[in-house]
Structures are given as structure tokens and as C-alpha cells.
Amino acid sequence: MSTRAEKVSIAVIGAGGVGSCFVTQLASLAKSRPSPKLSLIYLAIIDRALYHQDYAPIPLDNALEELDNFGFEPPSISDIIHFLSKAPHKVVVVDNTSSQAIAESYPAFLKGGISIITPNKKAFSGSKELWDQIFSSVGPQGQGPFVYHESSVGAGMPIISTLNDLVETGDRVTRIEGVFSGTMSFLFNSFSPINGEGGSWSASVMRAKQLGYTEPDPRDDLNGLDVARKLTILGRLAGMSIESPTSFPVQSLVPQELSGCSEFLDRLPEFDDRMDKERQEASKANKVVRFVGSLDLAAQKAKVGMEWFEKSHPIAGLEGSDNIISFYTERYGRLPLTIRGAGAGGDVTAMGVLGDLIKILRQI
Amino acid sequence: MSTRAEKVSIAVIGAGGVGSCFVTQLASLAKSRPSPKLSLIYLAIIDRALYHQDYAPIPLDNALEELDNFGFEPPSISDIIHFLSKAPHKVVVVDNTSSQAIAESYPAFLKGGISIITPNKKAFSGSKELWDQIFSSVGPQGQGPFVYHESSVGAGMPIISTLNDLVETGDRVTRIEGVFSGTMSFLFNSFSPINGEGGSWSASVMRAKQLGYTEPDPRDDLNGLDVARKLTILGRLAGMSIESPTSFPVQSLVPQELSGCSEFLDRLPEFDDRMDKERQEASKANKVVRFVGSLDLAAQKAKVGMEWFEKSHPIAGLEGSDNIISFYTERYGRLPLTIRGAGAGGDVTAMGVLGDLIKILRQI
């Protein structure tokens, strides 16, 4: 008979866009529903860490200021794991970084009895080997250590949890399709709108960059890898054996000529006619262009790229930078279960992380 | 320090459309992932019950046949509670009925340490007093007894869990709006379509009845009470104090002249002009008519009735008998988090119930 943890210690790694929102939300949760069960024992950013050798709690209210004032050089990952695995209470690590090295250490965290929550896609969309190592290290249902990663696809939207529920209750998922990137959503909603005409492709990209909707180098969005990573995660959860996010067809919107060039945005207009042609051909068929990822579970196929949609299709009708994800299943029949909303942003991503923490606290 | 249950006993009340799907799904889950933790100790329909005084398990594989062959007269609700509260293991009751009497007994079940899962709206959309009694009888977070009712709104779609997550993580829900009735969805999607012209209102109602999309008496759908009940549940979960589903404006589509009449469907065509007028006026504004429920959390107002929508609005674009529910929140900003899909049907409703059971098993 296993017992329930009286106290749970939290370690937070990363306090950037998502991480700082998370710490704020956690502090606010702790204030509105004080729980003697929960304490923060480790907080770190890339070059600074705060913790006490005796595991004394860090006050949540001004944790980020404390880190700023009293933080010191962070220990190595293996030292962090050692420190946390010796803690007197059960530990949950919240990895708000996008670090590959930390992602690769998840199996070691888990073997140390430490649960993991993260919006970081890297661990789940890397090699199949890492995936297998992670999920063979989690504890039995309801006992932990746990791995939760709701925000790795669609930020705080209930995508991962919904897919897991479908699979666990015995439904058969036949197809998953959607717009998985806020950047791609924004770009195509304005480049190929339902009503009226869009501007040039390069102008859309430049506007997206100005508004902060792209990565510092927009090629990191346009190469399709972000979408391929999310599709890899969903495919694996649905039971497909996907080797890596580059093991299936992914259409890159970065012209090959500009892949290594330092003046990408300056030279992008030279290639506007390619995207123009795609839009015109779709328009002749009375359709619009969208950048989608899709999984065909029956055929065990995944693909990422541009597709055309009827103007009345929910994917065509997206606005802003919204994501949309549809699950076609045996039980749902002809029409899918569809979830739509903001799939990026610090606050909604952090909310998914906090929701995971609440779910773990109920079980641990 | 509380301990974890080694075994959990399930009692299933009701084996109609949803209940029989649930028992089948549960048997199939038990087969694919055998768990010595779980056993069925009570199964009943309205006039027949099966259980053993020594709490011996009922074989899941052919539970419904066993009930048919060996069932006897069901005990009273208070006798059921007495029997289950003396069980050697923790007990979860799955109420797949739409019984008001059982709904009113939830506080007594909970006080006997028995958790409850149900798609039955009655307990949560009845008097505020019953709601308060139920939720003051649940145990502390993660310890139980639990009350889960995902399928009481939108069948198996993640509506209740999503709203709870939004509230628990500290988001501020400002507005909830949607089409909450599969029957109303089907009726208006065909009566007031985006493209082309719909038939007469009475013909739409008759067709829906023929296809099995309405209650035996379609007035039970058309009076709007089903939508009002779902709205009451969501409003209360979001923090509104709603006295009852009749304490806010609910538009009934049953002509007053036909409310008590025995030839409802025969006489409905006499009133087609009223609905025709509504459709024509919406059409002049280039809009379509839909039957929606909405909650304005800031103004603390709820309402149910016909509204007009732009043809590009997701609510206008519904198909079949799909539900759609949008959550407008502070963190999501201008565009809502929206969930769309089948909101009725035995299998998808049972799936929501089974999903709740899996969530409770992780915690109990």
C-alpha cells in the first residue's frame, strides 16, 4: 500500500517568457489557496540559481527578485538531479527552458524519483530512443514519478490530455489534422484570407516579425520543423512509431537559395512569385492555402506542408494566430472533435504547465 | 498521512443507451489493461439489480447478461447507500440514469464515503441548495470522495474539465457562449443554413424526430430547458450564483398554444410563419439563426434563445448535430478557446464517464 506525499517540493528551471509567467501564476495560486503541501526549493535561469542546502523554501512572492539578488552559478544537471533526489519530500521539476541537454536528462530525473512538467517539445519530439527511455521510467498509473507536458502542443489548450483520454478510454483515433503553429496561422490567415486579397508573402513575413509573432530568425518557423515536432508528439501518443520529426515529409517554406544566407528577409521578395502562384491556383479552385500538419493513423503516415481548404472549412476560418486541432475517431464518427484557440503566449503556456502541476498534486 | 486504496469497487446504476456503452467500454478497458485494483460489485437498471452480500465481483465480460438472468428487485436508494458504504474497499458509483431521486441522494452517497461519476445533469442544474450540499460533501483535493460529471455538458468533450482548469489555474472567464444541444444544432443548421434555403420549421422538427435526434416528445428539446440546465452547470462552475435553470431568461420554441396539446407535431405547421419571419429578418442582415446559450460573467447574466450570427462565425458554420462551446477569458484575450464536436450519443457520453473513472482511479 503506497502512501500519499504530505509535502511536495517544486524546482523551476527557466524563468523567461513562460517561466516568469509560471512563477507569477504559482505565487498567485499559493496566495488564493494556501497549501502547506507545496514549496519552491530550487529556481534557476541560464546563469543563476537559487537554492538552500537544507532545502529551505524560497518565498514565492518575490522569488524572481531573490534569484536576481542572491542567485549564484547554477550547478551541473547531474548535480541538480543529485540535490533534488536527496530532498526530504517528493519533487516535481518544472522545465520551462527549451534546452536539449535538460530534455535528454529527463530519464535520469525520473530514475531519481523526480517528476517532470514541461512545455519543452524537445524531449518528446527527438529520437524515439529518448521517448522510450522517458516513458519506461515513469511510475505506475497514479503513483509517479510523472511526466506531464500539456503545453508542448497548443500551449494551454487541452490537446495532449484530450488525446490521452481518447486513447486511454479505448477510442480509435483515425486522423489528426490541424494548424499547429501560431506563426504559420497568422501568416496564412493574412496572406490567403477568405475575403479580399492578401499582400505579398514577404510582406506578410515581415509584418509577422515586426509584431513579434516569429522567432528572431523567421526561418526557424518557416522550415516547418516546429510543426513536425508537435506532430511527432501527437503521433507517438496515438500509438504511431515515429522515428524523428525529420523521418516524414515536411515542406519547408525557406527557399533553398536562402537557407544559409545572412540577408534572408532582404532577399525574400525575390521568391514571392512562388507563393503567389500557390495562392492563385488555390483561388481558382475557390480555396485558400493553409500550412497544416496531418497524421493518418490507418496508413501510419505523417506530413507537414501547404494544403488548400474550402472557405467554409474550420481550418480556413481561423483568425489571428489561433491554432486548431481536429481529432477524427471511431466514436466521434464523420465529424471530428476540434479544439481551437491561442497556441502560443507566455500566460496561456504557463497555464498549461500549472494545470499539469495541479493534476500531479492530486495524485502524488 | 493518507494511504492509497489497494482496490476500488464500482457500482453502476442504469444500463440504457449510455450505461450499456459504459459497461462495454469498462469491460474492454479491463481486458486490455487488466487491473486487479478494479471490480464491479453492483449493477442495476430500473427494475433489476445484481450484487452479492459478500461484495463478490460481478464478471465484467457478461455483466449485462448476468443482470438479465439473475437480477432481482432493486433495493431502495438508502439501502444501496448502506450496502455500498459497508464495502471493504473504496466505492465509486456511476449513475447513468437521469433520475431526480438518485441525483438528490448524492450528498448521502458522499457522506457514506462513496464517490460519484455521472452524465446526469439533474444534480448540478437543480436547486442551488442541492449543488451546495453536494460540493460541501466532497473530500479535500486528491483524497475523495469525488464528484466528476464531465459528460453532463457536451458528452465526452473536455468541457467541464477545461472550465475547471481555467478557473483553478487562476484565469478569469469573462464569457461562455455556445450551441449546447445536438437537437437544436441539427434543427437550425438545416432550417437556417449558410448556403441555400432551408425547409419549413415544422418539417425540420419532423425530420429530426424521424432521425432520432429529438426526445420522444420534441417539446422536451424545444422548450430550451436542456440548454438552460447545461448553462446553469457551467455558470456555477465559473463562480456565478445561479438559483435554478428557470431563474434567467430562456426562450421556449414551443408555441404557448401547443404547450399542453396532444397533437403537437400535427399542429406545429400552423406556427411556421413565426420562425419563417425570424429567418427572413436574419437573412436580410446576411446572417443565420442559431439557438445559443450564453453567460456574461462580468454582468452575472445568463440567457438562452435564438440569436443571429455572421455566416463566417464558427457558430454559424456548425454541421450535423455538433455542439460548440467557446470560453472567453482574460488570458486567451480577444479570441476564445473553442471546443466543437458531438455533444450527444451513447458511446461519446460513456467515454466521458470512463475518462472520469480513470481520473478518479489515479487519485483514490
Coordinates of N, CA and C in Angstrom, one line a residue, chain A residues 173-359:
Chain A
V173 N -8.3 6.5 -32.7 CA -8.1 7.8 -33.4 C -7.7 7.4 -34.8
T174 N -8.3 7.9 -35.8 CA -8.0 7.6 -37.2 C -7.2 8.7 -37.9
R175 N -7.4 9.9 -37.5 CA -6.8 11.0 -38.2 C -6.7 12.2 -37.3
I176 N -5.5 12.9 -37.3 CA -5.4 14.2 -36.6 C -4.9 15.2 -37.6
E177 N -5.5 16.4 -37.6 CA -5.2 17.4 -38.6 C -5.3 18.7 -38.0
G178 N -4.4 19.7 -38.3 CA -4.6 21.0 -37.8 C -3.5 22.0 -38.2
V179 N -3.7 23.2 -37.7 CA -2.7 24.2 -37.8 C -2.1 24.3 -36.4
F180 N -0.8 24.0 -36.3 CA -0.1 23.8 -35.1 C 0.8 24.9 -34.7
S181 N 0.9 25.9 -35.6 CA 1.9 27.0 -35.4 C 1.2 28.3 -35.4
G182 N 1.3 29.1 -34.4 CA 0.7 30.4 -34.3 C 1.3 31.3 -35.4
T183 N 2.6 31.1 -35.7 CA 3.2 32.0 -36.7 C 2.6 31.6 -38.1
M184 N 2.6 30.3 -38.4 CA 2.1 29.9 -39.7 C 0.6 30.3 -39.8
S185 N -0.2 30.2 -38.7 CA -1.6 30.6 -38.8 C -1.7 32.1 -39.1
F186 N -1.0 32.9 -38.4 CA -1.0 34.3 -38.7 C -0.6 34.7 -40.1
L187 N 0.5 34.0 -40.6 CA 1.0 34.3 -41.9 C 0.0 33.9 -43.0
F188 N -0.6 32.7 -42.9 CA -1.5 32.3 -44.0 C -2.9 33.0 -43.9
N189 N -3.4 33.3 -42.6 CA -4.6 33.9 -42.5 C -4.6 35.3 -43.1
S190 N -3.4 35.9 -43.1 CA -3.3 37.3 -43.8 C -2.9 37.2 -45.2
F191 N -2.1 36.2 -45.6 CA -1.6 36.0 -47.0 C -2.7 35.5 -47.9
S192 N -3.5 34.6 -47.3 CA -4.5 33.9 -48.2 C -5.9 34.0 -47.4
P193 N -6.4 35.2 -47.3 CA -7.6 35.4 -46.5 C -8.9 34.9 -47.2
I194 N -9.9 34.6 -46.4 CA -11.2 34.1 -47.0 C -11.8 35.2 -47.9
N195 N -11.8 36.4 -47.3 CA -12.4 37.5 -48.0 C -11.3 38.5 -48.4
G196 N -11.4 39.0 -49.6 CA -10.4 40.0 -50.0 C -9.1 39.4 -50.5
E197 N -8.1 40.2 -50.8 CA -6.8 39.7 -51.2 C -5.7 40.0 -50.2
G198 N -4.8 39.1 -50.1 CA -3.7 39.3 -49.2 C -2.6 40.0 -49.9
G199 N -1.6 40.5 -49.1 CA -0.5 41.1 -49.6 C 0.5 40.1 -50.1
S200 N 1.8 40.6 -50.4 CA 2.8 39.6 -50.8 C 3.2 38.8 -49.7
W201 N 3.8 37.6 -50.0 CA 4.3 36.7 -49.0 C 5.4 37.3 -48.1
S202 N 6.3 38.0 -48.7 CA 7.5 38.6 -48.0 C 7.0 39.7 -47.1
A203 N 5.9 40.4 -47.5 CA 5.4 41.5 -46.7 C 4.7 40.9 -45.4
S204 N 4.0 39.7 -45.6 CA 3.4 39.0 -44.5 C 4.4 38.6 -43.5
V205 N 5.5 38.0 -44.0 CA 6.6 37.6 -43.1 C 7.1 38.7 -42.3
M206 N 7.4 39.8 -43.0 CA 8.0 41.0 -42.3 C 7.1 41.6 -41.3
R207 N 5.8 41.6 -41.6 CA 4.8 42.1 -40.6 C 4.7 41.2 -39.4
A208 N 4.7 39.9 -39.7 CA 4.7 38.9 -38.5 C 5.9 39.1 -37.6
K209 N 7.1 39.4 -38.3 CA 8.3 39.5 -37.5 C 8.2 40.8 -36.6
Q210 N 7.7 41.9 -37.3 CA 7.6 43.2 -36.6 C 6.6 43.0 -35.3
L211 N 5.6 42.2 -35.5 CA 4.6 42.1 -34.4 C 5.1 41.1 -33.4
G212 N 6.2 40.5 -33.6 CA 6.8 39.6 -32.6 C 6.2 38.2 -32.7
Y213 N 5.6 37.9 -33.8 CA 5.0 36.5 -34.0 C 6.0 35.5 -34.5
T214 N 7.2 35.9 -34.9 CA 8.1 34.9 -35.4 C 9.3 34.7 -34.4
E215 N 10.1 33.7 -34.6 CA 11.3 33.6 -33.9 C 12.2 34.7 -34.4
P216 N 13.3 35.0 -33.6 CA 14.2 36.0 -34.1 C 14.7 35.8 -35.5
D217 N 15.0 34.6 -35.9 CA 15.2 34.3 -37.4 C 13.9 33.6 -37.9
P218 N 13.1 34.2 -38.7 CA 11.8 33.6 -39.1 C 12.0 32.3 -39.8
R219 N 13.2 32.0 -40.3 CA 13.4 30.7 -40.9 C 13.1 29.5 -39.9
D220 N 13.3 29.8 -38.6 CA 13.0 28.8 -37.6 C 11.5 28.4 -37.5
D221 N 10.7 29.3 -38.0 CA 9.3 29.0 -38.1 C 9.0 28.4 -39.5
L222 N 9.6 29.0 -40.5 CA 9.2 28.7 -41.9 C 9.7 27.3 -42.4
N223 N 10.7 26.8 -41.7 CA 11.2 25.5 -42.1 C 10.2 24.3 -41.7
G224 N 9.2 24.6 -41.0 CA 8.2 23.6 -40.7 C 8.5 22.6 -39.6
L225 N 9.8 22.8 -39.0 CA 10.2 21.8 -38.0 C 9.4 21.9 -36.7
D226 N 9.0 23.1 -36.4 CA 8.2 23.3 -35.1 C 6.9 22.5 -35.3
V227 N 6.2 22.5 -36.4 CA 5.0 21.8 -36.7 C 5.3 20.3 -36.7
A228 N 6.4 19.9 -37.3 CA 6.8 18.5 -37.4 C 7.0 17.9 -36.0
R229 N 7.6 18.7 -35.1 CA 7.9 18.3 -33.7 C 6.5 18.0 -33.0
K230 N 5.6 18.9 -33.2 CA 4.3 18.8 -32.5 C 3.6 17.5 -33.0
L231 N 3.7 17.3 -34.3 CA 3.0 16.2 -35.0 C 3.6 14.9 -34.5
T232 N 5.0 14.9 -34.3 CA 5.7 13.7 -33.8 C 5.1 13.3 -32.4
I233 N 4.9 14.4 -31.5 CA 4.4 14.1 -30.2 C 3.0 13.5 -30.3
L234 N 2.1 14.1 -31.0 CA 0.8 13.6 -31.1 C 0.7 12.2 -31.7
G235 N 1.5 12.0 -32.8 CA 1.5 10.7 -33.4 C 2.0 9.6 -32.5
R236 N 3.1 9.9 -31.7 CA 3.5 8.9 -30.8 C 2.5 8.6 -29.7
L237 N 1.9 9.6 -29.2 CA 0.8 9.4 -28.1 C -0.3 8.6 -28.7
A238 N -0.6 8.7 -30.0 CA -1.7 8.0 -30.6 C -1.3 6.6 -31.0
G239 N 0.0 6.3 -30.8 CA 0.4 4.9 -31.0 C 1.3 4.7 -32.2
M240 N 1.6 5.7 -33.0 CA 2.5 5.6 -34.2 C 3.9 5.5 -33.7
S241 N 4.7 4.8 -34.4 CA 6.1 4.7 -34.1 C 6.9 5.7 -35.0
I242 N 7.0 6.9 -34.6 CA 7.7 7.9 -35.5 C 9.1 8.0 -35.0
E243 N 10.1 7.8 -35.9 CA 11.5 7.8 -35.6 C 12.0 9.1 -35.1
S244 N 11.6 10.2 -35.9 CA 12.1 11.5 -35.6 C 11.2 12.5 -36.4
P245 N 11.3 13.8 -36.0 CA 10.5 14.8 -36.8 C 11.0 15.0 -38.2
T246 N 12.1 14.4 -38.5 CA 12.6 14.5 -39.9 C 12.4 13.2 -40.7
S247 N 11.7 12.3 -40.1 CA 11.5 11.0 -40.8 C 10.3 10.9 -41.6
F248 N 9.6 12.0 -41.8 CA 8.4 12.1 -42.7 C 8.4 13.4 -43.5
P249 N 7.6 13.5 -44.5 CA 7.7 14.7 -45.4 C 7.3 16.0 -44.7
V250 N 8.2 16.9 -44.7 CA 8.0 18.2 -44.1 C 8.4 19.3 -45.1
Q251 N 7.4 20.1 -45.6 CA 7.6 21.1 -46.6 C 8.2 22.3 -45.9
S252 N 9.4 22.7 -46.3 CA 10.0 24.0 -45.8 C 9.6 25.1 -46.7
L253 N 9.2 26.3 -46.1 CA 8.9 27.5 -46.9 C 10.1 28.4 -47.0
V254 N 11.3 27.9 -46.6 CA 12.5 28.7 -46.8 C 13.1 28.3 -48.1
P255 N 13.2 29.2 -49.1 CA 13.8 28.9 -50.4 C 15.2 28.4 -50.1
Q256 N 15.5 27.3 -50.9 CA 16.8 26.6 -50.7 C 17.9 27.7 -50.8
E257 N 17.7 28.6 -51.8 CA 18.8 29.6 -52.1 C 19.0 30.5 -50.8
L258 N 18.0 30.5 -49.9 CA 18.2 31.5 -48.8 C 18.4 30.8 -47.5
S259 N 18.7 29.5 -47.6 CA 18.7 28.7 -46.3 C 20.0 29.1 -45.5
G260 N 21.1 29.4 -46.1 CA 22.3 29.7 -45.4 C 22.6 31.2 -45.5
C261 N 21.8 32.0 -46.1 CA 22.1 33.4 -46.4 C 21.9 34.3 -45.3
S262 N 22.7 35.3 -45.1 CA 22.6 36.2 -44.0 C 21.6 37.3 -44.2
E263 N 21.2 37.5 -45.5 CA 20.2 38.6 -45.7 C 18.8 38.0 -46.1
F264 N 18.4 37.1 -45.3 CA 17.1 36.3 -45.6 C 16.0 37.3 -45.9
L265 N 15.6 38.2 -45.0 CA 14.4 39.0 -45.2 C 14.6 40.0 -46.3
D266 N 15.8 40.4 -46.6 CA 16.0 41.4 -47.7 C 15.8 40.7 -49.0
R267 N 16.2 39.4 -49.1 CA 16.1 38.7 -50.4 C 14.8 37.9 -50.6
L268 N 14.0 37.8 -49.5 CA 12.8 37.0 -49.6 C 11.8 37.5 -50.7
P269 N 11.7 38.8 -51.0 CA 10.8 39.2 -52.0 C 11.1 38.6 -53.4
E270 N 12.4 38.3 -53.6 CA 12.7 37.6 -54.9 C 11.9 36.3 -55.2
F271 N 11.4 35.8 -54.1 CA 10.8 34.5 -54.2 C 9.2 34.5 -54.0
D272 N 8.7 35.8 -54.0 CA 7.3 36.0 -53.8 C 6.4 35.3 -54.9
D273 N 7.0 35.2 -56.1 CA 6.1 34.6 -57.2 C 5.8 33.2 -56.9
R274 N 6.7 32.4 -56.2 CA 6.3 31.0 -55.9 C 5.1 30.9 -55.1
M275 N 5.1 31.7 -54.0 CA 3.9 31.6 -53.1 C 2.7 32.2 -53.7
D276 N 2.9 33.3 -54.6 CA 1.8 33.9 -55.3 C 1.1 32.8 -56.2
K277 N 1.9 32.0 -56.8 CA 1.3 31.0 -57.7 C 0.5 30.0 -57.0
E278 N 1.0 29.6 -55.8 CA 0.2 28.7 -55.0 C -1.1 29.3 -54.6
R279 N -1.1 30.5 -54.2 CA -2.3 31.2 -53.8 C -3.3 31.3 -54.9
Q280 N -2.8 31.7 -56.1 CA -3.6 31.9 -57.3 C -4.3 30.5 -57.7
E281 N -3.5 29.5 -57.7 CA -4.1 28.2 -58.1 C -5.2 27.7 -57.1
A282 N -4.9 28.0 -55.8 CA -5.9 27.6 -54.8 C -7.2 28.5 -55.0
S283 N -7.0 29.8 -55.3 CA -8.1 30.7 -55.5 C -8.9 30.3 -56.7
K284 N -8.3 29.8 -57.8 CA -9.0 29.3 -58.9 C -10.0 28.2 -58.5
A285 N -9.6 27.4 -57.6 CA -10.4 26.3 -57.1 C -11.4 26.8 -56.0
N286 N -11.4 28.1 -55.8 CA -12.2 28.8 -54.7 C -11.8 28.3 -53.3
K287 N -10.5 28.1 -53.2 CA -10.0 27.6 -51.9 C -8.9 28.6 -51.4
V288 N -8.5 28.4 -50.1 CA -7.4 29.2 -49.5 C -6.3 28.2 -49.1
V289 N -5.1 28.8 -49.0 CA -3.9 28.0 -48.6 C -3.7 28.1 -47.1
R290 N -3.4 26.9 -46.5 CA -3.1 26.9 -45.1 C -1.9 25.9 -44.9
F291 N -1.1 26.2 -43.8 CA 0.0 25.3 -43.5 C -0.4 24.4 -42.4
V292 N -0.5 23.1 -42.8 CA -1.1 22.1 -41.8 C -0.2 20.9 -41.6
G293 N -0.4 20.3 -40.5 CA 0.2 19.0 -40.2 C -0.9 18.0 -40.1
S294 N -0.7 16.8 -40.6 CA -1.7 15.8 -40.5 C -1.1 14.4 -40.3
L295 N -1.9 13.6 -39.6 CA -1.5 12.2 -39.3 C -2.6 11.3 -39.7
D296 N -2.2 10.3 -40.5 CA -3.2 9.3 -41.0 C -2.8 8.0 -40.2
L297 N -3.6 7.8 -39.2 CA -3.2 6.6 -38.3 C -3.3 5.3 -39.0
A298 N -4.3 5.2 -39.9 CA -4.5 3.9 -40.5 C -3.4 3.6 -41.4
A299 N -3.0 4.6 -42.2 CA -1.8 4.4 -43.2 C -0.5 4.6 -42.5
Q300 N -0.5 5.0 -41.2 CA 0.7 5.3 -40.4 C 1.6 6.3 -41.2
K301 N 0.9 7.4 -41.6 CA 1.7 8.4 -42.3 C 1.5 9.8 -41.7
A302 N 2.6 10.6 -41.7 CA 2.6 11.9 -41.2 C 3.0 12.8 -42.3
K303 N 2.5 14.1 -42.4 CA 3.0 15.0 -43.3 C 2.8 16.5 -42.8
V304 N 3.6 17.4 -43.3 CA 3.5 18.8 -42.9 C 3.7 19.6 -44.2
G305 N 2.8 20.5 -44.4 CA 3.0 21.4 -45.6 C 1.8 22.2 -45.9
M306 N 1.8 22.9 -47.1 CA 0.7 23.7 -47.5 C -0.4 22.8 -48.1
E307 N -1.6 23.1 -47.8 CA -2.8 22.4 -48.4 C -3.9 23.5 -48.6
W308 N -4.8 23.1 -49.5 CA -5.9 24.0 -49.9 C -7.2 23.6 -49.1
F309 N -7.9 24.6 -48.7 CA -9.2 24.3 -48.0 C -10.3 25.1 -48.5
E310 N -11.5 24.5 -48.6 CA -12.8 25.2 -48.9 C -12.9 26.4 -47.9
K311 N -13.5 27.5 -48.4 CA -13.6 28.6 -47.5 C -14.5 28.4 -46.3
S312 N -15.3 27.4 -46.3 CA -16.2 27.1 -45.2 C -15.6 26.2 -44.2
H313 N -14.4 25.6 -44.5 CA -13.8 24.7 -43.6 C -13.2 25.4 -42.4
P314 N -13.4 24.8 -41.2 CA -12.9 25.4 -39.9 C -11.4 25.9 -40.0
I315 N -10.6 25.1 -40.7 CA -9.2 25.5 -40.8 C -9.0 26.8 -41.7
A316 N -9.9 26.9 -42.7 CA -9.8 28.2 -43.5 C -10.3 29.4 -42.7
G317 N -11.2 29.1 -41.7 CA -11.8 30.2 -41.0 C -11.1 30.7 -39.8
L318 N -9.8 30.2 -39.6 CA -9.0 30.7 -38.5 C -8.8 32.2 -38.5
E319 N -8.6 32.8 -37.3 CA -8.3 34.2 -37.2 C -7.0 34.4 -36.4
G320 N -6.4 35.5 -36.6 CA -5.2 35.9 -35.8 C -4.1 34.8 -35.9
S321 N -3.6 34.4 -34.7 CA -2.6 33.4 -34.7 C -3.1 32.1 -34.0
D322 N -4.4 31.9 -34.1 CA -5.0 30.8 -33.5 C -4.5 29.4 -34.0
N323 N -4.4 28.5 -33.2 CA -4.2 27.1 -33.6 C -5.6 26.4 -33.7
I324 N -5.6 25.3 -34.5 CA -6.8 24.5 -34.5 C -6.4 23.0 -34.7
I325 N -6.9 22.1 -33.9 CA -6.6 20.7 -34.0 C -7.8 19.9 -34.0
S326 N -7.9 19.0 -35.0 CA -9.1 18.1 -35.1 C -8.7 16.7 -34.9
F327 N -9.5 16.0 -34.0 CA -9.3 14.5 -33.8 C -10.4 13.8 -34.5
Y328 N -10.1 13.0 -35.5 CA -11.1 12.1 -36.1 C -11.0 10.8 -35.4
T329 N -12.1 10.3 -34.9 CA -12.0 9.0 -34.2 C -13.2 8.1 -34.5
E330 N -13.1 6.9 -34.2 CA -14.2 5.9 -34.4 C -15.5 6.4 -33.7
R331 N -15.3 6.7 -32.5 CA -16.5 7.1 -31.7 C -17.1 8.4 -32.1
Y332 N -16.3 9.4 -32.5 CA -16.8 10.7 -33.0 C -17.4 10.6 -34.4
G333 N -17.0 9.6 -35.1 CA -17.7 9.4 -36.4 C -17.2 10.4 -37.5
R334 N -18.1 10.8 -38.4 CA -17.7 11.6 -39.5 C -17.1 13.0 -39.1
L335 N -17.7 13.6 -38.1 CA -17.2 15.0 -37.7 C -16.3 14.9 -36.6
P336 N -15.2 15.6 -36.6 CA -14.2 15.4 -35.6 C -14.4 16.2 -34.3
L337 N -13.7 15.9 -33.3 CA -13.6 16.7 -32.1 C -12.5 17.7 -32.3
T338 N -12.9 19.0 -32.3 CA -12.0 20.1 -32.7 C -11.8 21.1 -31.5
I339 N -10.5 21.5 -31.4 CA -10.2 22.4 -30.3 C -9.4 23.6 -31.0
R340 N -9.8 24.8 -30.7 CA -9.3 26.0 -31.3 C -9.0 27.1 -30.3
G341 N -7.9 27.8 -30.5 CA -7.6 28.9 -29.6 C -6.1 29.3 -29.7
A342 N -5.7 30.1 -28.8 CA -4.3 30.6 -28.8 C -3.4 29.4 -28.5
G343 N -2.4 29.2 -29.3 CA -1.5 28.1 -29.1 C -0.1 28.6 -28.8
A344 N 0.0 29.9 -28.4 CA 1.3 30.4 -28.0 C 1.1 31.6 -27.1
G345 N 2.1 32.0 -26.4 CA 2.0 33.1 -25.5 C 2.4 32.7 -24.1
G346 N 3.0 33.6 -23.4 CA 3.6 33.2 -22.1 C 2.5 32.7 -21.1
D347 N 1.4 33.5 -21.0 CA 0.4 33.3 -20.0 C -0.4 32.0 -20.2
V348 N -0.8 31.7 -21.5 CA -1.6 30.5 -21.8 C -0.7 29.3 -21.7
T349 N 0.6 29.4 -22.1 CA 1.5 28.3 -22.0 C 1.8 27.9 -20.5
A350 N 2.0 29.0 -19.7 CA 2.3 28.8 -18.3 C 1.0 28.1 -17.6
M351 N -0.1 28.5 -18.1 CA -1.4 28.0 -17.5 C -1.5 26.5 -17.7
G352 N -1.0 26.0 -18.9 CA -1.0 24.6 -19.2 C 0.0 23.9 -18.2
V353 N 1.1 24.5 -18.0 CA 2.1 23.9 -17.0 C 1.5 23.9 -15.6
L354 N 0.9 25.0 -15.2 CA 0.3 25.0 -13.9 C -0.8 24.0 -13.7
G355 N -1.6 23.8 -14.8 CA -2.7 22.8 -14.8 C -2.1 21.4 -14.6
D356 N -1.0 21.1 -15.3 CA -0.3 19.8 -15.1 C 0.1 19.6 -13.6
L357 N 0.7 20.7 -13.0 CA 1.1 20.6 -11.6 C -0.1 20.3 -10.7
I358 N -1.2 21.0 -11.0 CA -2.4 20.7 -10.1 C -2.8 19.2 -10.3
K359 N -2.7 18.7 -11.5 CA -3.1 17.3 -11.7 C -2.1 16.3 -11.0

